[in-house]
Amino acid sequence: MNVKLFGIIMTLFFGLSLYSQGQVTGNLMIISSEDAILYIDGEEKDKVEKDKPFKLSLETGEHLVQLISESDYDEKKETIVIEASALKVLKINFNDEIITEVGSKNVADLDLVIPGMINGDNKKDIYYAFESGDEIKVNVTMSNKNGTNSLKIKSHPEGIIAYQNLSFQELNDASVKISKRGIYKFELATQHSFDRNIHLNISRKPASEETVEFNTNVYEKWTYEPVSIIKPSEFTINGGFNAKVQGGKSRIIIPLQFPPNTTQWYIEYSAWRNPEEIMKVRENYSLFSGILGLMGPEGKVINFAVESLSQPPGSDICDLYLLNNQNVQPFLDKLEFSSIGAGTRLNFKSGIIEVKCCTDQEYYLGILNPASLDGIEVLVEVVAIVQKKELMMQE
């Protein structure tokens, strides 16, 4: 190709590219309380009729909008900013101030795979935050139209449904008005057997310019909270010989079941021969509140020393065993059994034990009175620390 001709073509190409880049546009809608002449950046454009929406396309960027009333030549003017593919609305009342309505803001533009029913979990959850007064528009398109889909929009964590459509193939500008500031969950599901590919678009129209910059992003925050597994409870354990002769038990079992995401748990324990003393001690048992105080107001601190907790008193001994299910019956039948060292203490009067294992199934505390004749009173409290995921709005 001729070098000169190639240069001319490239010049034209870049010129057209620059021109097309400069032609990115948005839209302006004007509603006037009177018949008026419209000027944009000092140039007369058209006549705007009273109370009849007038729409025009403008290049993105800042523009001066002027309206001159045909009845008394009163003038209203406003500087606006046009954004790409957005709609700006001006409501002009010649007897009052100009009201600027904010255009829509894009929240999400995603390509997603929704698991099919053959995989069991046939849904996808997405979270965004919205401000009170926002109007949400949702568009869903499919790569194919086999089967139907559903969408629920719920407040989180309350689960109040703001919108639902339980059978659709596509959604076009489904509208939802947000009444309360907060996080909202978008539950997308398919009734199709196989995975579905969808394109999801979510936009929000703020109620005012003050909330235009509201951050719709949501992030995960991990916190910890104490959960009571066994509230302060008193047990009477007979001596071994007396249990045979007079009845009662010289060994007892306390079942323990922990919530998912338990990271560690604590046993507070006291043993006394005198029932009156155990009643006094029970009034001051405070394992739950003690742990709550050490974790801090945001539930972040979990690596505190056991010694930081108020230790309970005790005067007499028992044997405390941590058992799994296979060793419960041998323990009760006085046969050979195995215990887990993390929660086992022999000749134990009182104290607090930290355990960082044994949360995946039901476990048991086995307590044995080693005395032959004398019964004993024991006081037990168990508290777990559970890891908890919270969704938070970005500042």
Short mmCIF file of C-alpha atoms in Angstrom, two decimals:
data_model
loop_
_atom_site.label_atom_id
_atom_site.label_comp_id
_atom_site.label_asym_id
_atom_site.label_seq_id
_atom_site.Cartn_x
_atom_site.Cartn_y
_atom_site.Cartn_z
CA MET A 1 0.00 0.00 0.00
CA ASN A 2 1.14 3.51 -0.78
CA VAL A 3 2.71 5.03 2.37
CA LYS A 4 0.92 8.34 1.81
CA LEU A 5 -2.44 6.61 1.36
CA PHE A 6 -1.84 4.53 4.51
CA GLY A 7 -1.12 7.73 6.44
CA ILE A 8 -4.37 9.33 5.25
CA ILE A 9 -6.36 6.21 6.27
CA MET A 10 -4.80 6.12 9.72
CA THR A 11 -5.45 9.85 10.19
CA LEU A 12 -9.09 9.34 9.28
CA PHE A 13 -9.29 6.30 11.60
CA PHE A 14 -7.90 8.13 14.61
CA GLY A 15 -9.98 11.18 13.82
CA LEU A 16 -13.15 9.10 13.75
CA SER A 17 -12.11 7.36 16.97
CA LEU A 18 -11.56 10.64 18.76
CA TYR A 19 -14.84 11.94 17.40
CA SER A 20 -16.76 8.84 18.56
CA GLN A 21 -15.16 9.06 22.00
CA GLY A 22 -16.34 12.63 22.28
CA GLN A 23 -19.90 11.58 21.45
CA VAL A 24 -20.58 9.55 24.63
CA THR A 25 -24.01 10.72 25.73
CA GLY A 26 -26.55 10.69 28.52
CA ASN A 27 -30.12 11.90 28.71
CA LEU A 28 -31.87 14.93 30.18
CA MET A 29 -35.57 15.11 30.91
CA ILE A 30 -37.20 18.47 31.69
CA ILE A 31 -40.64 19.03 33.19
CA SER A 32 -41.69 22.67 33.29
CA SER A 33 -44.59 24.33 35.13
CA GLU A 34 -45.06 26.75 32.17
CA ASP A 35 -44.54 26.83 28.42
CA ALA A 36 -40.90 27.87 27.98
CA ILE A 37 -38.02 28.11 25.53
CA LEU A 38 -35.07 25.80 26.29
CA TYR A 39 -31.44 26.87 25.90
CA ILE A 40 -28.49 24.51 26.39
CA ASP A 41 -25.11 26.18 26.86
CA GLY A 42 -26.56 29.42 25.47
CA GLU A 43 -27.95 27.78 22.32
CA GLU A 44 -31.70 27.70 21.76
CA LYS A 45 -32.92 24.11 21.45
CA ASP A 46 -36.70 23.81 21.47
CA LYS A 47 -39.97 24.70 23.13
CA VAL A 48 -40.91 22.85 26.32
CA GLU A 49 -44.65 22.53 26.86
CA LYS A 50 -46.24 22.95 30.29
CA ASP A 51 -46.23 19.74 32.40
CA LYS A 52 -45.17 17.65 29.41
CA PRO A 53 -41.85 15.77 29.84
CA PHE A 54 -39.28 16.86 27.28
CA LYS A 55 -36.32 14.55 26.70
CA LEU A 56 -33.11 15.11 24.79
CA SER A 57 -29.69 13.52 24.48
CA LEU A 58 -26.57 15.44 25.57
CA GLU A 59 -22.85 14.78 25.56
CA THR A 60 -21.46 13.75 28.92
CA GLY A 61 -20.06 16.53 31.05
CA GLU A 62 -21.23 19.86 32.47
CA HIS A 63 -23.99 21.89 30.78
CA LEU A 64 -25.88 25.11 31.49
CA VAL A 65 -29.65 24.67 31.19
CA GLN A 66 -31.87 27.80 30.80
CA LEU A 67 -35.64 28.04 30.49
CA ILE A 68 -37.40 31.32 29.66
CA SER A 69 -41.12 31.47 30.34
CA GLU A 70 -43.20 32.50 27.31
CA SER A 71 -45.76 34.25 29.54
CA ASP A 72 -43.61 36.68 31.54
CA TYR A 73 -40.05 36.01 30.30
CA ASP A 74 -39.04 34.78 33.75
CA GLU A 75 -35.79 32.81 33.58
CA LYS A 76 -34.65 29.69 35.40
CA LYS A 77 -31.17 28.26 34.96
CA GLU A 78 -29.22 25.35 36.38
CA THR A 79 -25.79 23.83 35.81
CA ILE A 80 -26.01 20.05 35.50
CA VAL A 81 -23.64 17.14 34.90
CA ILE A 82 -24.63 14.49 32.38
CA GLU A 83 -23.28 10.97 32.97
CA ALA A 84 -22.92 8.25 30.34
CA SER A 85 -26.11 6.23 29.76
CA ALA A 86 -27.80 7.91 32.75
CA LEU A 87 -30.98 9.96 32.93
CA LYS A 88 -30.99 13.36 34.65
CA VAL A 89 -34.39 14.88 35.44
CA LEU A 90 -35.08 18.58 36.04
CA LYS A 91 -38.44 19.64 37.46
CA ILE A 92 -38.73 23.38 36.96
CA ASN A 93 -41.38 25.37 38.77
CA PHE A 94 -41.30 29.06 37.81
CA ASN A 95 -42.86 29.90 41.17
CA ASP A 96 -40.31 27.91 43.13
CA GLU A 97 -36.84 26.39 43.01
CA ILE A 98 -35.59 23.95 40.41
CA ILE A 99 -35.75 20.34 41.58
CA THR A 100 -33.00 18.13 40.22
CA GLU A 101 -33.69 14.42 40.19
CA VAL A 102 -30.71 12.12 40.14
CA GLY A 103 -30.24 9.57 37.39
CA SER A 104 -29.70 5.84 37.84
CA LYS A 105 -26.37 4.49 39.11
CA ASN A 106 -25.06 1.09 38.09
CA VAL A 107 -24.62 -1.35 41.00
CA ALA A 108 -23.79 -4.68 39.36
CA ASP A 109 -23.20 -6.04 35.89
CA LEU A 110 -22.40 -9.74 36.34
CA ASP A 111 -22.19 -12.98 34.42
CA LEU A 112 -23.23 -15.77 36.79
CA VAL A 113 -23.68 -19.53 36.82
CA ILE A 114 -26.76 -20.71 38.75
CA PRO A 115 -26.38 -24.37 39.84
CA GLY A 116 -29.03 -26.67 38.40
CA MET A 117 -31.34 -28.89 40.43
CA ILE A 118 -29.24 -31.95 39.58
CA ASN A 119 -26.51 -30.48 41.83
CA GLY A 120 -28.85 -30.15 44.79
CA ASP A 121 -28.12 -26.54 45.76
CA ASN A 122 -29.83 -24.77 42.86
CA LYS A 123 -29.42 -21.15 43.96
CA LYS A 124 -26.97 -18.26 44.09
CA ASP A 125 -27.00 -15.55 46.78
CA ILE A 126 -25.61 -12.03 46.20
CA TYR A 127 -25.62 -9.16 48.70
CA TYR A 128 -25.73 -5.37 48.19
CA ALA A 129 -26.53 -2.42 50.42
CA PHE A 130 -29.11 0.24 49.55
CA GLU A 131 -30.22 3.55 50.99
CA SER A 132 -33.76 4.38 52.04
CA GLY A 133 -35.69 5.77 49.06
CA ASP A 134 -33.57 4.00 46.43
CA GLU A 135 -35.41 2.59 43.45
CA ILE A 136 -33.79 -0.61 42.22
CA LYS A 137 -34.06 -1.90 38.66
CA VAL A 138 -33.17 -5.54 37.98
CA ASN A 139 -32.55 -7.08 34.57
CA VAL A 140 -31.85 -10.78 34.00
CA THR A 141 -31.06 -12.34 30.62
CA MET A 142 -30.29 -16.01 29.89
CA SER A 143 -27.91 -17.77 27.53
CA ASN A 144 -30.83 -20.14 26.79
CA LYS A 145 -34.46 -20.24 27.83
CA ASN A 146 -34.87 -23.84 29.02
CA GLY A 147 -36.64 -24.02 32.36
CA THR A 148 -37.72 -21.15 34.58
CA ASN A 149 -35.98 -19.13 37.26
CA SER A 150 -36.88 -17.29 40.44
CA LEU A 151 -35.66 -14.19 42.25
CA LYS A 152 -36.28 -13.10 45.82
CA ILE A 153 -34.92 -9.87 47.26
CA LYS A 154 -34.86 -9.96 51.06
CA SER A 155 -33.64 -7.64 53.78
CA HIS A 156 -30.67 -9.10 55.64
CA PRO A 157 -30.62 -10.54 58.24
CA GLU A 158 -34.37 -10.04 58.90
CA GLY A 159 -35.44 -11.93 55.76
CA ILE A 160 -38.33 -9.57 54.93
CA ILE A 161 -39.21 -10.00 51.25
CA ALA A 162 -39.03 -6.75 49.26
CA TYR A 163 -39.61 -8.41 45.88
CA GLN A 164 -40.18 -11.87 44.44
CA ASN A 165 -40.85 -13.45 41.07
CA LEU A 166 -40.96 -17.23 41.32
CA SER A 167 -41.22 -18.11 37.64
CA PHE A 168 -39.56 -16.20 34.81
CA GLN A 169 -37.17 -16.71 31.94
CA GLU A 170 -36.00 -13.09 31.76
CA LEU A 171 -36.59 -9.92 33.75
CA ASN A 172 -36.80 -6.48 32.18
CA ASP A 173 -36.56 -3.47 34.51
CA ALA A 174 -38.15 -5.21 37.50
CA SER A 175 -38.60 -2.32 39.95
CA VAL A 176 -38.19 -2.38 43.74
CA LYS A 177 -38.58 0.58 46.10
CA ILE A 178 -36.30 0.43 49.15
CA SER A 179 -38.03 1.61 52.32
CA LYS A 180 -35.24 0.93 54.83
CA ARG A 181 -31.48 1.48 54.64
CA GLY A 182 -29.60 -1.80 54.92
CA ILE A 183 -28.24 -4.95 53.29
CA TYR A 184 -30.37 -6.91 50.83
CA LYS A 185 -29.93 -10.47 49.61
CA PHE A 186 -30.66 -11.39 45.98
CA GLU A 187 -31.63 -15.09 45.87
CA LEU A 188 -31.42 -16.38 42.31
CA ALA A 189 -32.52 -19.97 41.64
CA THR A 190 -33.37 -22.14 38.67
CA GLN A 191 -35.88 -24.93 38.21
CA HIS A 192 -33.78 -26.30 35.37
CA SER A 193 -31.93 -29.59 35.90
CA PHE A 194 -28.58 -28.25 34.73
CA ASP A 195 -26.55 -25.12 35.45
CA ARG A 196 -27.79 -21.88 33.91
CA ASN A 197 -25.69 -19.00 32.62
CA ILE A 198 -27.29 -15.63 33.29
CA HIS A 199 -26.40 -11.98 32.99
CA LEU A 200 -27.54 -9.88 35.94
CA ASN A 201 -27.72 -6.10 35.92
CA ILE A 202 -28.75 -4.08 38.98
CA SER A 203 -29.06 -0.29 39.08
CA ARG A 204 -30.25 2.12 41.74
CA LYS A 205 -31.91 5.51 41.40
CA PRO A 206 -31.17 7.54 44.57
CA ALA A 207 -33.96 9.53 46.15
CA SER A 208 -31.82 12.68 46.29
CA GLU A 209 -28.41 14.05 45.39
CA GLU A 210 -27.34 13.65 49.03
CA THR A 211 -27.34 9.86 48.65
CA VAL A 212 -25.78 9.61 45.19
CA GLU A 213 -22.44 8.46 46.58
CA PHE A 214 -23.94 5.82 48.88
CA ASN A 215 -21.64 2.77 48.86
CA THR A 216 -23.55 -0.38 47.89
CA ASN A 217 -20.64 -2.75 48.60
CA VAL A 218 -20.94 -5.35 51.36
CA TYR A 219 -18.08 -7.14 53.12
CA GLU A 220 -17.73 -10.08 55.53
CA LYS A 221 -16.69 -9.46 59.13
CA TRP A 222 -15.80 -12.33 61.45
CA THR A 223 -16.63 -11.91 65.12
CA TYR A 224 -16.90 -14.22 68.10
CA GLU A 225 -19.58 -14.66 70.72
CA PRO A 226 -19.88 -16.77 73.88
CA VAL A 227 -22.67 -19.35 73.89
CA SER A 228 -23.87 -21.09 77.03
CA ILE A 229 -23.71 -24.89 76.62
CA ILE A 230 -24.37 -25.89 80.25
CA LYS A 231 -25.71 -23.18 82.56
CA PRO A 232 -24.42 -23.37 86.19
CA SER A 233 -25.77 -26.77 87.26
CA GLU A 234 -25.44 -28.74 90.48
CA PHE A 235 -25.02 -32.54 90.63
CA THR A 236 -24.95 -34.93 93.59
CA ILE A 237 -22.59 -37.92 93.31
CA ASN A 238 -22.69 -40.69 95.90
CA GLY A 239 -19.66 -42.58 97.23
CA GLY A 240 -18.88 -45.87 95.49
CA PHE A 241 -19.82 -48.19 98.39
CA ASN A 242 -22.90 -46.20 99.39
CA ALA A 243 -24.08 -46.21 95.78
CA LYS A 244 -24.17 -50.01 95.90
CA VAL A 245 -25.89 -50.23 99.28
CA GLN A 246 -28.11 -47.13 99.37
CA GLY A 247 -28.58 -46.42 95.67
CA GLY A 248 -27.61 -43.35 93.72
CA LYS A 249 -24.66 -43.02 91.37
CA SER A 250 -20.93 -42.69 91.94
CA ARG A 251 -20.39 -41.74 88.28
CA ILE A 252 -22.41 -39.32 86.17
CA ILE A 253 -22.42 -38.26 82.52
CA ILE A 254 -23.11 -34.74 81.22
CA PRO A 255 -23.67 -34.58 77.41
CA LEU A 256 -22.11 -31.68 75.47
CA GLN A 257 -23.18 -30.54 72.01
CA PHE A 258 -21.51 -27.52 70.40
CA PRO A 259 -22.76 -25.14 67.68
CA PRO A 260 -21.04 -25.12 64.28
CA ASN A 261 -17.91 -22.93 64.12
CA THR A 262 -17.07 -23.39 67.81
CA THR A 263 -13.40 -22.46 68.17
CA GLN A 264 -12.87 -23.36 71.85
CA TRP A 265 -14.83 -23.96 75.03
CA TYR A 266 -14.45 -23.66 78.80
CA ILE A 267 -15.45 -25.74 81.82
CA GLU A 268 -15.92 -24.09 85.22
CA TYR A 269 -15.99 -26.69 87.99
CA SER A 270 -16.23 -26.85 91.82
CA ALA A 271 -16.57 -29.81 94.24
CA TRP A 272 -17.81 -29.61 97.84
CA ARG A 273 -18.97 -32.06 100.50
CA ASN A 274 -21.12 -29.36 102.12
CA PRO A 275 -24.31 -28.62 100.12
CA GLU A 276 -24.64 -25.21 101.78
CA GLU A 277 -21.23 -24.14 100.48
CA ILE A 278 -22.06 -25.16 96.93
CA MET A 279 -25.18 -22.95 97.03
CA LYS A 280 -23.07 -19.93 98.01
CA VAL A 281 -20.58 -20.64 95.23
CA ARG A 282 -23.36 -21.01 92.65
CA GLU A 283 -24.53 -17.44 93.27
CA ASN A 284 -21.11 -16.17 92.13
CA TYR A 285 -20.59 -18.40 89.10
CA SER A 286 -19.80 -16.02 86.25
CA LEU A 287 -17.99 -17.90 83.47
CA PHE A 288 -20.26 -16.58 80.70
CA SER A 289 -20.11 -12.92 81.79
CA GLY A 290 -16.36 -13.19 82.48
CA ILE A 291 -15.64 -14.46 78.96
CA LEU A 292 -17.95 -11.85 77.44
CA GLY A 293 -16.05 -9.08 79.28
CA LEU A 294 -12.63 -10.31 78.11
CA MET A 295 -13.71 -10.61 74.46
CA GLY A 296 -14.46 -6.88 74.22
CA PRO A 297 -17.49 -5.06 72.81
CA GLU A 298 -16.85 -6.14 69.20
CA GLY A 299 -16.20 -9.79 70.03
CA LYS A 300 -12.66 -9.82 68.62
CA VAL A 301 -10.50 -11.05 71.52
CA ILE A 302 -10.41 -14.83 72.00
CA ASN A 303 -6.77 -15.47 72.90
CA PHE A 304 -7.02 -14.43 76.55
CA ALA A 305 -5.40 -16.33 79.40
CA VAL A 306 -7.61 -18.62 81.51
CA GLU A 307 -6.00 -17.02 84.57
CA SER A 308 -7.71 -13.77 83.58
CA LEU A 309 -11.05 -15.33 84.54
CA SER A 310 -12.24 -15.36 88.13
CA GLN A 311 -11.37 -18.82 89.48
CA PRO A 312 -14.04 -20.65 91.53
CA PRO A 313 -13.32 -22.10 95.00
CA GLY A 314 -13.59 -25.80 95.93
CA SER A 315 -12.75 -28.01 98.92
CA ASP A 316 -13.02 -31.67 97.89
CA ILE A 317 -11.89 -33.79 94.96
CA CYS A 318 -13.50 -35.65 92.09
CA ASP A 319 -12.15 -37.07 88.84
CA LEU A 320 -13.30 -35.25 85.69
CA TYR A 321 -13.07 -36.99 82.29
CA LEU A 322 -13.76 -35.80 78.75
CA LEU A 323 -15.22 -38.76 76.82
CA ASN A 324 -16.36 -39.52 73.31
CA ASN A 325 -19.44 -41.63 72.57
CA GLN A 326 -17.54 -44.94 72.43
CA ASN A 327 -16.22 -44.58 75.99
CA VAL A 328 -19.40 -43.48 77.80
CA GLN A 329 -20.79 -46.93 78.54
CA PRO A 330 -17.46 -48.47 79.62
CA PHE A 331 -17.03 -45.52 82.00
CA LEU A 332 -20.50 -46.05 83.52
CA ASP A 333 -20.01 -49.84 83.69
CA LYS A 334 -16.63 -49.41 85.50
CA LEU A 335 -14.80 -51.10 82.65
CA GLU A 336 -11.62 -49.99 80.92
CA PHE A 337 -12.14 -46.73 79.04
CA SER A 338 -10.16 -43.94 77.39
CA SER A 339 -10.53 -40.22 78.01
CA ILE A 340 -9.38 -37.09 76.14
CA GLY A 341 -6.58 -35.33 77.98
CA ALA A 342 -7.58 -31.77 77.02
CA GLY A 343 -10.65 -31.91 79.27
CA THR A 344 -9.59 -34.52 81.83
CA ARG A 345 -8.48 -33.68 85.40
CA LEU A 346 -7.90 -36.17 88.25
CA ASN A 347 -8.24 -35.28 91.94
CA PHE A 348 -9.75 -31.99 90.85
CA LYS A 349 -11.22 -29.57 93.39
CA SER A 350 -12.04 -26.52 91.26
CA GLY A 351 -10.95 -24.36 88.38
CA ILE A 352 -11.54 -23.34 84.77
CA ILE A 353 -10.37 -25.58 81.91
CA GLU A 354 -9.88 -24.37 78.35
CA VAL A 355 -10.47 -26.96 75.60
CA LYS A 356 -9.51 -26.33 71.96
CA CYS A 357 -10.76 -29.59 70.46
CA CYS A 358 -13.71 -31.98 70.49
CA THR A 359 -16.50 -29.87 68.94
CA ASP A 360 -17.33 -31.96 65.85
CA GLN A 361 -19.82 -34.34 67.51
CA GLU A 362 -21.46 -34.97 70.86
CA TYR A 363 -18.97 -35.33 73.71
CA TYR A 364 -19.49 -35.99 77.41
CA LEU A 365 -18.14 -34.94 80.78
CA GLY A 366 -17.78 -37.95 83.02
CA ILE A 367 -17.46 -37.17 86.77
CA LEU A 368 -16.40 -39.84 89.24
CA ASN A 369 -16.48 -39.60 93.04
CA PRO A 370 -13.38 -41.54 94.21
CA ALA A 371 -14.61 -41.71 97.82
CA SER A 372 -16.23 -44.93 99.04
CA LEU A 373 -18.60 -43.48 101.61
CA ASP A 374 -18.91 -39.72 101.33
CA GLY A 375 -21.16 -38.15 98.75
CA ILE A 376 -20.11 -34.93 97.03
CA GLU A 377 -21.75 -31.94 95.37
CA VAL A 378 -20.30 -30.63 92.09
CA LEU A 379 -21.10 -27.44 90.23
CA VAL A 380 -20.47 -27.24 86.46
CA GLU A 381 -20.79 -24.53 83.82
CA VAL A 382 -19.73 -24.87 80.17
CA VAL A 383 -19.38 -21.97 77.70
CA ALA A 384 -18.32 -22.15 74.03
CA ILE A 385 -16.87 -19.40 71.84
CA VAL A 386 -18.48 -19.47 68.40
CA GLN A 387 -17.09 -17.82 65.30
CA LYS A 388 -19.77 -15.78 63.58
CA LYS A 389 -19.81 -14.25 60.10
CA GLU A 390 -21.56 -10.89 59.73
CA LEU A 391 -22.23 -8.92 56.58
CA MET A 392 -21.40 -5.25 56.94
CA MET A 393 -22.07 -2.17 54.81
CA GLN A 394 -19.03 -0.28 53.57
CA GLU A 395 -18.71 3.20 55.01
#
